[in-house]
Amino acid sequence: MNRLKLINSWSSLLTRLIMLSVLWWVLSVGDSSSWWIGLPAVLIASGVSMRLQPVQSVNWIALLRFIPFFVWQSLVGGFGVATRAMHPALPLTPDLVEYPVTLPNEFARVVFIYMISLIPGSLCVAMHRDTLSIHILDSHSNFLAELGILEQKISTIFCIPQQPLSAV
Amino acid sequence: MQNLYIILALFLLLNLLAGMWRILKGPAAADRMLASQLFGTTAVAILLLLAQIESLMALRDVALVFALLAAITAIAFVRRNWPQEPDDAG
Amino acid sequence: MEAVGLWQSAFDLMLGFSLFGLAWRMLFCADLFKSIVLFITFGLLMAIAWVRLEAPDVALAEATIGAGLTGALLMSAFAKLRTLDNSLKSGQPLLPRPRLHVINFWIALLFTVLLTGGLAYAVLSLPSHSPGLSDAVMSQLDSSGVTHPVTAVLLNFRGYDTLLEMAVLLLSIQSVWSMAGMSDAGEVHTSPVLNVLIQLLSPVLILVSAYLLWVGAHAPGGAFQAGSILGAAGVLLVLSGRPLFNLKKSWLIRLMLVAGPAAFIALATLTLINEGQLLKYPVANAANYILLLETLATVSIGTTLLALFVGSQTEAVQQDQSHQ
Amino acid sequence: MMLADILTIILLLGGAFFFLAGTIGLLRFPDVYTRLHALTKADNVGLGLIVTGLAIQAQSWAAAGKLILIWLLVLLAGAGVSYLIANGALARGVAFWKR
């Protein structure tokens, strides 16, 4: 068990080193002479990141698959909200709903909250023990099903085994 | 293309000025804070367009810094200093 | 390309007028919180104005300090004001509006007109096309150790200016400490949402700070910008309740505060002895000296800004705790 | 005119549309919570389209990456801040608007 943990944290450190190196490459716009400052900076940043953030395994393929879904949802949702805002009658039917969340760990839950808030039309307002209070602009829409799909995608990204819905 | 960039930048600036009404009007402190957050995003977009017009990479760094520090004022607001809301907010 | 110039003028006019309008509203606003938010917005537009004035260095400084840390500092200063005066609420004026006597009004107007006239005369009497000192800077740029003229001036040609600025920063934190004392700034409760935001942002802040330090050698950037980004990272960690080390007791923080000025003074002494002139680096090593100075200055500036933020909120934290 | 230019124009105009929608929402929506929706729209969709439009014109992959990075940072800030403000407003009893 301990050994698995060790492997996990080493691979997590390696992932962070790679990601932050890519970030440095982007920042310096590919200038290779920058690395003698970049390398120590990447090492320090990775160290701080490891200190602050617990180890989290990520399914990178699921994450890549998530991007088009997110972009599409944003565009469709954004267009819906934009037409509402511009409509003379301001057709809003906002409501506050409780959503039972099944994601087990805190990091995944917070990422879920971020995604809810980023997709136009829904906004997370509070986080309780096992439920989220979500403010939605249009209470006639099919928001519960959409939130369910979103949650499922996030649990796949964070390698969380699916739980049957009855666990709620 | 140059024309389009500067016209869009002007359009976004006008957008920002229209939104200023929300800062002046409020009513709640949260309203003012969220309006200034929205302005931060608008300013990032304006800076990126200006960077494209002048083809000056350094201006993207200004936008980058804005984006990076966008949250800090609002976090300080939420954590340190949320004035008493007027009773009839909303 | 005629039309582009026209649109640019329209943009500049709009920007200029809104800056005036904002400044006006900000100064004559009875509600202090509203003033603060207007000031933050003013900072945003000011950075854009610097861009239009082709001063990306100043724009970057305005973005790092004006849009980032100033907002946080003003928020905690406002929180402190409210603890001093509990009646101060949103929507209430801080001070009663002074009643102006008629004679006072005319005297004030006279001085304003005189000052404006003097300033206008000074500006108009300047030669309309003056290269300033930029030719002199450009001709000596090769010997400075960097390729960005602004950095060459700040760290080499007029390095003593920067040395004195570092001293001013050190003095500012000393005066804050001597007046307010230093708080632990221990955060009572943490919010998971805020924690994740800071977990993701902190490494990026560190990288961007290092990037601005590096890029300063050949483009806008440098120690002040890099330092304030580092300071912002510290402020975020304090706000999330997870400062990486104890800010009150640590000898480390004191060391970090003086590292920049100390290195500056040491190098100044060294060059005074060796070269016979304050901060006159040997050309061959100029780049290394500048980098060393800038790195230590970044650390000191960042720590100073963080300490200013922490030092300025002692009582707000106490009030927070007594409310819970 | 090149295809890339046409694509850029479409994306930029789309971005401007969402910024306009965000401002209109900020001005017209009835309470703090609904106005926060306007915030995420401009952040997420408007800036995203503008960034994509400019990234098409970028000289290198790294330069395009920097634009995307700016967008991601704004997204992160927008999402975090809108939760924190909404949560704070709820805790302080700022009223909901309901039809």
XYZ file of C-alpha atoms in Angstrom:
681
model
C 0.000 0.000 0.000
C 2.783 2.366 1.029
C 4.732 1.497 -2.070
C 1.767 2.295 -4.279
C 1.498 5.661 -2.568
C 5.172 6.323 -3.204
C 4.858 5.456 -6.888
C 1.788 7.652 -7.118
C 3.469 10.656 -5.613
C 6.575 10.222 -7.798
C 4.477 10.036 -10.936
C 2.495 13.021 -9.716
C 5.714 14.992 -9.270
C 6.844 13.958 -12.738
C 3.522 15.090 -14.240
C 3.837 18.463 -12.567
C 7.412 18.878 -13.747
C 6.346 18.157 -17.318
C 3.306 20.443 -17.184
C 5.192 23.332 -15.636
C 8.014 22.890 -18.148
C 5.476 23.174 -20.957
C 4.157 26.278 -19.225
C 7.641 27.789 -19.129
C 8.133 26.982 -22.798
C 4.874 28.817 -23.555
C 5.784 31.795 -21.377
C 9.232 32.230 -22.879
C 7.726 31.663 -26.363
C 10.161 28.853 -27.037
C 13.360 30.775 -26.270
C 15.847 28.033 -25.395
C 18.283 30.464 -23.731
C 15.711 31.014 -20.990
C 16.074 27.593 -19.412
C 18.860 28.436 -17.021
C 16.330 30.554 -15.150
C 13.380 28.421 -16.224
C 14.657 25.131 -14.834
C 15.121 26.295 -11.223
C 11.785 28.109 -11.442
C 10.050 24.925 -12.637
C 11.657 22.950 -9.801
C 10.574 25.463 -7.145
C 7.051 25.740 -8.586
C 6.709 21.936 -8.654
C 7.857 21.754 -5.062
C 5.322 24.351 -3.959
C 2.627 22.581 -5.952
C 3.414 19.238 -4.296
C 3.355 20.890 -0.894
C -0.028 22.522 -1.488
C -1.890 19.920 -3.441
C -2.613 16.303 -2.642
C -1.728 13.632 -5.171
C -4.471 13.152 -7.709
C -4.497 10.661 -10.540
C -5.837 11.960 -13.831
C -7.087 10.125 -16.876
C -5.572 12.289 -19.595
C -7.561 10.773 -22.445
C -10.817 11.504 -20.632
C -9.578 15.038 -20.015
C -8.884 15.533 -23.735
C -12.315 14.158 -24.576
C -13.820 16.590 -22.094
C -12.551 19.664 -23.967
C -14.914 19.524 -26.984
C -17.826 18.731 -24.653
C -16.982 21.771 -22.529
C -16.586 24.069 -25.539
C -19.882 22.939 -27.031
C -21.763 23.270 -23.746
C -20.301 26.748 -23.266
C -21.316 27.898 -26.723
C -24.855 26.521 -26.550
C -25.409 27.676 -22.977
C -23.834 31.048 -23.679
C -26.007 31.612 -26.684
C -29.100 30.731 -24.678
C -28.249 33.146 -21.894
C -27.244 35.878 -24.364
C -30.578 35.742 -26.161
C -32.360 35.860 -22.811
C -30.390 38.922 -21.726
C -31.167 40.718 -24.979
C -34.836 39.725 -25.164
C -37.059 42.749 -24.358
C -39.180 40.799 -21.880
C -36.140 39.385 -20.035
C -37.483 35.799 -19.900
C -35.716 34.579 -16.755
C -36.981 31.875 -14.467
C -34.128 31.579 -11.974
C -34.240 29.025 -9.208
C -32.042 27.591 -6.512
C -31.804 23.800 -6.625
C -30.112 21.250 -4.414
C -27.972 18.721 -6.230
C -26.767 15.584 -4.423
C -23.102 15.137 -5.304
C -21.522 11.686 -5.415
C -17.907 12.640 -6.148
C -15.957 11.334 -3.154
C -12.988 13.668 -2.831
C -12.785 17.379 -2.268
C -10.583 18.255 -5.228
C -12.924 16.575 -7.721
C -15.895 18.286 -6.108
C -14.312 21.693 -6.410
C -13.454 21.044 -10.061
C -17.109 20.076 -10.542
C -18.174 23.367 -8.912
C -15.852 25.288 -11.237
C -17.268 23.558 -14.298
C -20.843 24.214 -13.163
C -20.000 27.892 -12.748
C -18.201 28.109 -16.097
C -20.957 26.626 -18.196
C -23.374 29.505 -18.831
C -26.753 29.172 -17.176
C -25.710 27.482 -13.943
C -23.826 28.817 -10.939
C -22.791 26.993 -7.806
C -23.710 29.007 -4.726
C -22.858 26.780 -1.770
C -21.273 23.463 -0.913
C -22.651 21.387 1.944
C -21.684 17.949 3.160
C -23.151 16.002 0.240
C -25.163 18.500 -1.720
C -24.453 21.546 -3.823
C -26.763 24.552 -3.993
C -26.910 25.539 -7.629
C -28.459 28.679 -9.002
C -29.888 28.231 -12.481
C -31.191 30.861 -14.849
C -33.849 28.744 -16.490
C -35.736 26.367 -14.217
C -37.617 24.884 -17.193
C -34.485 23.459 -18.775
C -33.286 19.911 -18.362
C -30.543 20.961 -15.952
C -30.576 17.892 -13.678
C -29.684 15.532 -16.507
C -26.970 17.913 -17.749
C -25.424 18.191 -14.292
C -25.470 14.399 -14.052
C -23.580 14.047 -17.327
C -21.051 16.657 -16.228
C -20.468 14.923 -12.902
C -19.993 11.584 -14.608
C -17.400 13.036 -16.972
C -15.469 14.552 -14.090
C -15.456 11.283 -12.171
C -13.978 9.601 -15.270
C -11.283 12.265 -15.524
C -10.234 11.715 -11.913
C -10.315 7.919 -12.213
C -13.141 7.603 -9.715
C -15.049 4.327 -10.022
C -18.689 4.842 -10.941
C -21.174 4.488 -8.132
C -24.708 3.318 -8.693
C -27.212 6.127 -8.369
C -28.889 4.406 -5.441
C -25.890 5.337 -3.307
C -27.365 8.827 -3.142
C -7.714 43.348 -40.214
C -6.095 46.283 -38.409
C -9.366 48.171 -38.732
C -11.333 45.311 -37.250
C -9.004 44.999 -34.247
C -9.192 48.662 -33.302
C -12.953 48.866 -33.867
C -13.457 45.827 -31.638
C -11.175 47.331 -29.004
C -13.247 50.510 -29.081
C -16.439 48.447 -28.894
C -15.159 46.601 -25.832
C -14.137 49.878 -24.209
C -17.653 51.229 -24.728
C -18.991 48.003 -23.254
C -16.851 48.530 -20.188
C -18.037 52.115 -19.808
C -21.668 51.021 -20.062
C -21.020 48.491 -17.318
C -19.706 51.306 -15.125
C -23.314 52.122 -14.379
C -23.459 48.968 -12.254
C -20.510 50.138 -10.139
C -22.122 53.504 -9.564
C -25.553 52.045 -8.898
C -24.659 48.969 -6.850
C -26.783 48.300 -4.862
C -24.821 45.657 -2.973
C -21.043 45.636 -2.522
C -21.070 42.279 -4.323
C -22.543 43.958 -7.406
C -19.695 46.446 -7.575
C -17.122 43.735 -7.039
C -18.479 41.471 -9.768
C -18.704 44.378 -12.183
C -15.037 45.180 -11.643
C -14.241 41.495 -12.172
C -16.033 41.641 -15.523
C -14.036 44.748 -16.422
C -10.836 42.814 -15.779
C -11.838 40.292 -18.433
C -12.775 43.078 -20.839
C -9.431 44.772 -20.244
C -7.627 41.511 -21.034
C -9.498 41.283 -24.340
C -8.725 44.931 -25.188
C -5.035 44.445 -24.396
C -4.849 41.349 -26.593
C -6.400 43.262 -29.488
C -3.988 46.174 -28.975
C -1.080 43.704 -28.845
C -2.214 42.382 -32.209
C -2.419 45.895 -33.685
C 1.028 46.950 -32.530
C 2.365 43.392 -32.984
C 4.161 43.825 -29.686
C 4.537 40.624 -27.692
C 5.221 42.504 -24.468
C 1.600 43.654 -24.419
C 0.485 40.045 -24.152
C 2.495 39.849 -20.972
C 0.464 42.764 -19.612
C -2.717 40.828 -20.439
C -1.213 37.709 -18.874
C -0.488 39.557 -15.648
C -4.036 40.933 -15.573
C -5.435 37.438 -16.022
C -3.133 36.021 -13.374
C -4.007 38.625 -10.768
C -7.690 38.899 -11.708
C -8.835 36.951 -8.684
C -6.729 38.504 -5.950
C -8.771 41.651 -5.267
C -12.029 39.734 -5.221
C -10.539 37.134 -2.876
C -9.313 39.870 -0.546
C -12.814 41.351 -0.727
C -14.500 38.084 0.184
C -12.037 37.121 2.902
C -11.324 40.461 4.519
C -13.751 43.100 3.717
C -17.330 42.512 2.893
C -19.189 45.580 4.136
C -22.569 45.229 5.733
C -25.067 44.839 2.939
C -27.903 47.338 2.843
C -31.079 45.694 4.131
C -32.884 45.918 0.847
C -30.300 44.607 -1.583
C -31.332 43.058 -4.845
C -4.570 52.783 -43.600
C -6.070 56.238 -43.003
C -9.082 54.733 -41.300
C -6.984 52.901 -38.710
C -5.560 56.183 -37.463
C -9.049 57.616 -37.214
C -10.329 54.719 -35.144
C -7.253 54.861 -32.968
C -7.922 58.523 -32.267
C -11.516 57.658 -31.387
C -10.266 54.970 -29.006
C -7.741 57.323 -27.412
C -10.292 60.102 -26.976
C -12.777 57.728 -25.398
C -10.106 56.338 -23.097
C -8.904 59.790 -22.062
C -12.363 61.073 -21.279
C -13.287 57.980 -19.307
C -10.108 58.325 -17.237
C -11.073 61.901 -16.388
C -14.640 60.885 -15.637
C -13.540 57.981 -13.459
C -11.069 60.122 -11.526
C -13.789 62.677 -10.933
C -16.328 60.119 -9.690
C -13.698 58.451 -7.553
C -12.632 61.631 -5.785
C -16.106 63.001 -5.209
C -17.718 59.781 -4.125
C -19.097 59.696 -0.599
C -19.065 55.914 -0.389
C -15.526 54.741 0.329
C -16.043 51.207 -0.950
C -17.378 52.522 -4.231
C -14.300 54.722 -4.484
C -12.063 51.696 -4.059
C -13.807 49.761 -6.826
C -13.650 52.833 -9.065
C -9.935 53.125 -8.312
C -9.362 49.498 -9.335
C -11.200 50.168 -12.595
C -9.129 53.335 -13.032
C -6.012 51.149 -12.756
C -7.288 48.867 -15.525
C -7.920 51.764 -17.892
C -4.634 53.407 -16.916
C -2.717 50.296 -17.960
C -4.474 50.423 -21.340
C -3.589 54.121 -21.590
C 0.101 53.343 -20.986
C -0.099 50.782 -23.768
C -1.505 53.420 -26.106
C 1.287 55.783 -25.049
C 3.770 53.106 -26.167
C 5.098 52.586 -22.670
C 4.713 48.818 -22.159
C 7.102 48.877 -19.189
C 4.851 51.227 -17.264
C 1.769 49.292 -18.390
C 3.277 46.113 -16.984
C 4.103 47.819 -13.689
C 0.581 49.259 -13.517
C -0.875 45.804 -14.189
C 1.216 44.022 -11.557
C 0.971 46.591 -8.810
C -2.088 48.657 -9.699
C -4.482 45.925 -10.715
C -3.173 43.213 -8.433
C -1.834 44.130 -5.050
C -3.265 47.617 -4.679
C -6.785 46.205 -4.776
C -5.982 43.683 -2.057
C -4.182 46.301 0.048
C -7.075 48.757 -0.249
C -9.550 46.049 0.695
C -7.672 45.205 3.877
C -7.102 48.880 4.655
C -10.834 49.440 4.329
C -11.498 46.475 6.604
C -9.195 48.045 9.167
C -10.924 51.414 8.878
C -14.212 49.707 9.568
C -12.864 48.135 12.740
C -11.736 51.563 13.897
C -15.105 53.034 13.188
C -17.860 50.494 13.399
C -20.438 52.886 12.079
C -18.673 52.988 8.735
C -20.840 51.046 6.356
C -21.256 50.844 2.664
C -23.166 53.909 1.534
C -22.080 56.131 4.389
C -19.602 58.966 3.871
C -16.311 58.590 5.710
C -16.042 62.245 6.589
C -18.694 64.944 6.792
C -18.539 67.139 3.749
C -16.719 70.338 4.760
C -18.621 73.551 4.306
C -16.658 75.925 2.159
C -16.579 79.616 2.974
C -17.051 81.960 -0.006
C -13.631 83.608 0.435
C -11.938 80.228 0.826
C -13.563 79.135 -2.387
C -12.128 82.075 -4.326
C -8.676 81.593 -2.801
C -8.752 77.898 -3.689
C -9.873 78.736 -7.213
C -7.094 81.330 -7.597
C -4.419 78.814 -6.560
C -5.854 76.152 -8.795
C -5.805 78.511 -11.782
C -2.249 79.603 -10.973
C -1.041 76.023 -10.627
C -2.763 74.933 -13.835
C -1.335 77.941 -15.675
C 2.160 77.233 -14.386
C 1.952 73.585 -15.376
C 0.582 74.473 -18.794
C 3.428 76.980 -19.297
C 6.008 74.388 -18.231
C 4.613 71.776 -20.600
C 4.207 74.171 -23.531
C 7.710 75.615 -23.150
C 9.283 72.171 -23.563
C 10.891 71.632 -26.955
C 8.353 69.810 -29.070
C 10.798 67.279 -30.491
C 13.371 66.342 -27.938
C 15.131 62.996 -28.003
C 15.818 63.358 -24.269
C 18.548 61.069 -23.109
C 17.482 58.102 -25.196
C 20.324 58.569 -27.714
C 22.860 58.555 -24.895
C 21.291 55.387 -23.457
C 21.199 53.598 -26.798
C 24.841 54.420 -27.550
C 25.969 52.906 -24.240
C 23.543 49.964 -24.273
C 26.221 47.498 -25.389
C 28.244 48.056 -22.243
C 25.271 47.690 -19.896
C 24.992 43.907 -19.903
C 21.321 43.894 -21.022
C 19.574 44.718 -24.285
C 16.459 46.406 -22.871
C 17.121 50.152 -22.392
C 14.745 50.545 -19.435
C 16.494 47.799 -17.494
C 19.882 49.231 -18.458
C 18.918 52.578 -16.951
C 17.303 51.166 -13.812
C 19.955 48.626 -12.904
C 23.129 50.016 -14.421
C 23.287 53.640 -15.552
C 21.218 54.914 -12.669
C 21.441 51.912 -10.359
C 21.602 54.167 -7.295
C 17.993 55.244 -7.977
C 16.888 51.648 -7.647
C 19.078 51.236 -4.578
C 17.284 54.135 -2.927
C 13.890 52.765 -3.970
C 14.722 49.491 -2.262
C 15.600 51.465 0.856
C 12.250 53.253 0.671
C 10.442 49.899 0.540
C 12.384 48.679 3.541
C 11.526 51.874 5.420
C 7.843 51.508 4.577
C 7.610 48.061 6.086
C 9.554 49.199 9.133
C 7.127 52.024 9.752
C 4.130 49.726 9.310
C 5.609 47.246 11.765
C 6.479 49.879 14.311
C 2.962 51.285 14.196
C 0.783 48.225 13.775
C 2.950 45.405 15.018
C 2.979 42.189 13.095
C 0.093 39.808 13.171
C 0.124 36.084 12.753
C -2.666 36.457 10.233
C -3.779 32.936 11.021
C -6.887 32.275 8.997
C -9.673 30.750 11.056
C -11.456 28.664 8.488
C -10.585 27.675 4.974
C -12.741 27.250 1.940
C -12.053 24.266 -0.330
C -12.977 26.283 -3.420
C -10.442 28.965 -2.534
C -7.833 26.334 -1.688
C -8.047 24.689 -5.090
C -7.861 28.082 -6.798
C -4.671 28.836 -4.903
C -3.222 25.356 -5.419
C -3.555 25.871 -9.150
C -2.503 29.527 -9.246
C 0.554 29.473 -6.972
C 2.885 27.461 -9.236
C 1.865 29.619 -12.206
C 2.526 32.785 -10.200
C 6.022 31.539 -9.340
C 6.769 30.709 -12.974
C 5.473 34.038 -14.262
C 7.499 35.869 -11.647
C 10.654 34.074 -12.824
C 9.660 34.750 -16.420
C 9.312 38.504 -15.827
C 12.705 38.476 -14.133
C 14.265 36.767 -17.147
C 12.467 38.760 -19.806
C 13.530 42.050 -18.183
C 16.981 41.708 -19.736
C 15.630 42.263 -23.254
C 11.979 43.333 -22.998
C 9.560 44.931 -20.521
C 9.776 43.151 -17.189
C 12.192 43.155 -14.296
C 12.500 42.961 -10.548
C 9.604 45.194 -9.535
C 7.081 43.402 -11.713
C 8.461 39.990 -10.799
C 8.520 40.914 -7.116
C 4.938 42.041 -7.016
C 3.800 38.816 -8.682
C 5.703 36.907 -6.007
C 4.107 39.110 -3.372
C 0.690 38.339 -4.847
C 1.407 34.622 -4.504
C 2.248 35.202 -0.846
C -0.914 37.242 -0.294
C -3.014 34.456 -1.811
C -1.387 31.863 0.441
C -2.022 34.041 3.491
C -5.642 34.618 2.457
C -6.173 30.889 2.089
C -4.807 30.383 5.580
C -1.747 28.425 4.447
C 1.308 30.662 4.546
C 4.236 28.382 3.797
C 6.048 29.533 6.899
C 5.206 31.410 10.069
C 5.393 35.036 9.089
C 5.834 36.433 12.569
C 8.636 34.433 14.080
C 10.597 33.492 11.051
C 14.114 34.896 10.762
C 13.772 33.838 7.130
C 11.303 36.603 6.350
C 13.634 39.230 7.789
C 16.475 37.841 5.733
C 14.323 37.963 2.614
C 13.324 41.541 3.367
C 16.912 42.781 3.527
C 18.454 40.514 0.863
C 17.864 42.952 -1.988
C 19.009 46.188 -0.322
C 21.925 44.378 1.330
C 23.164 42.974 -1.969
C 22.814 46.394 -3.550
C 24.811 48.088 -0.813
C 27.473 45.363 -0.836
C 27.897 45.666 -4.590
C 27.942 49.450 -4.374
C 30.725 49.312 -1.800
C 32.631 46.750 -3.823
C 32.450 48.770 -7.027
C 33.347 51.934 -5.134
C 36.555 50.270 -3.926
C 37.436 48.423 -7.118
C 36.273 50.781 -9.859
C 36.313 54.002 -7.928
C 32.662 54.692 -8.683
C 29.373 53.673 -7.099
C 27.669 50.749 -8.920
C 29.987 50.908 -11.935
C 30.155 47.284 -13.001
C 32.992 45.886 -15.104
C 31.496 45.494 -18.581
C 32.323 41.797 -18.887
C 30.351 40.843 -15.769
C 27.597 43.442 -15.939
C 24.934 40.942 -17.028
C 25.668 38.643 -14.091
C 25.701 41.443 -11.558
C 22.387 42.739 -12.853
C 20.804 39.301 -12.706
C 22.035 38.718 -9.167
C 20.752 42.084 -8.023
C 17.425 41.611 -9.752
C 16.869 38.143 -8.315
C 17.521 39.269 -4.757
C 15.524 42.463 -5.312
C 12.594 40.352 -6.584
C 12.618 38.303 -3.381
C 12.818 41.409 -1.205
C 10.131 43.309 -3.081
C 7.786 40.325 -2.982
C 8.346 39.808 0.732
C 7.940 43.514 1.475
C 4.616 43.701 -0.342
C 3.409 40.565 1.437
C 4.517 41.941 4.801
C 2.757 45.233 4.061
C -0.421 43.298 3.343
C -0.134 41.168 6.471
C 0.912 44.064 8.683
C -1.963 46.199 7.572
C -4.723 43.913 8.687
C -3.997 43.038 12.279
C -7.242 44.192 13.743
C -9.443 42.952 10.931
C -8.336 39.434 11.725
C -9.036 39.925 15.386
C -12.477 41.228 14.579
C -13.107 38.227 12.374
C -12.291 35.950 15.232
C -14.424 37.784 17.761
C -17.386 37.588 15.407
C -17.260 33.851 15.094
C -8.347 37.235 -48.080
C -7.139 34.001 -46.576
C -9.350 31.410 -44.944
C -7.581 31.991 -41.625
C -8.468 35.669 -41.779
C -12.132 34.932 -42.410
C -12.176 32.525 -39.497
C -10.535 35.134 -37.279
C -13.114 37.737 -38.225
C -15.996 35.387 -37.430
C -14.497 34.376 -34.088
C -13.709 37.942 -33.058
C -17.204 39.161 -33.921
C -18.647 36.228 -32.001
C -16.495 37.148 -29.007
C -17.659 40.754 -29.154
C -21.275 39.528 -29.224
C -20.806 37.606 -25.979
C -19.082 40.545 -24.319
C -22.075 42.671 -25.258
C -24.399 40.022 -23.860
C -22.368 39.964 -20.645
C -22.650 43.724 -20.242
C -26.365 43.711 -21.001
C -26.815 40.934 -18.470
C -24.822 42.904 -15.920
C -27.094 45.883 -16.408
C -30.466 44.185 -16.854
C -30.441 41.080 -14.679
C -32.396 41.577 -11.453
C -30.154 40.308 -8.606
C -26.547 39.516 -7.654
C -26.893 35.840 -8.534
C -28.280 36.347 -12.019
C -25.671 39.060 -12.676
C -22.937 36.606 -11.776
C -24.134 34.520 -14.719
C -23.303 37.463 -16.956
C -19.769 37.434 -15.532
C -19.057 33.840 -16.520
C -20.455 34.366 -19.996
C -18.020 37.083 -20.965
C -15.136 35.277 -19.282
C -15.783 31.894 -20.659
C -17.285 32.285 -24.100
C -16.452 35.828 -25.207
C -12.787 35.823 -24.290
C -12.500 32.225 -25.504
C -13.652 33.188 -28.996
C -11.413 36.269 -29.133
C -8.414 34.272 -27.953
C -9.053 31.556 -30.533
C -9.445 34.162 -33.250
C -6.107 35.742 -32.348
C -4.372 32.383 -31.840
C -5.070 31.539 -35.499
C -2.978 34.586 -36.436
C -0.160 33.719 -34.004
C 3.350 33.236 -35.365
C 4.280 30.159 -33.355
C 2.729 27.363 -31.322
C 4.145 28.824 -28.142
C 2.611 32.235 -28.896
C -0.769 30.594 -29.472
C -0.233 28.651 -26.268
C 0.317 31.883 -24.357
C -3.043 33.189 -25.590
C -4.751 29.976 -24.483
C -2.977 30.223 -21.132
C -4.360 33.730 -20.633
C -7.850 32.400 -21.355
C -7.455 29.499 -18.902
C -6.264 31.855 -16.175
C -9.265 34.128 -16.683
C -11.552 31.076 -16.576
C -10.031 29.906 -13.322
C -10.343 33.351 -11.753
C -13.888 33.822 -13.055
C -15.120 30.472 -11.801
C -13.490 30.803 -8.398
C -14.568 34.382 -7.850
C -18.165 33.835 -8.950
C -18.498 30.989 -6.453
C -16.904 33.019 -3.649
C -19.074 36.079 -4.291
C -22.271 34.028 -4.653
C -21.462 32.075 -1.516
C -20.695 35.238 0.441
C -23.856 36.927 -0.772
C -25.887 33.870 0.263
C -24.286 33.800 3.705
C -25.083 37.487 4.179
C -28.685 36.972 3.149
C -28.683 38.917 -0.109
C -32.151 38.253 -1.482
C -33.006 36.121 -4.501
C -35.068 37.406 -7.335
C -37.805 35.025 -8.382
C -40.470 35.443 -10.948
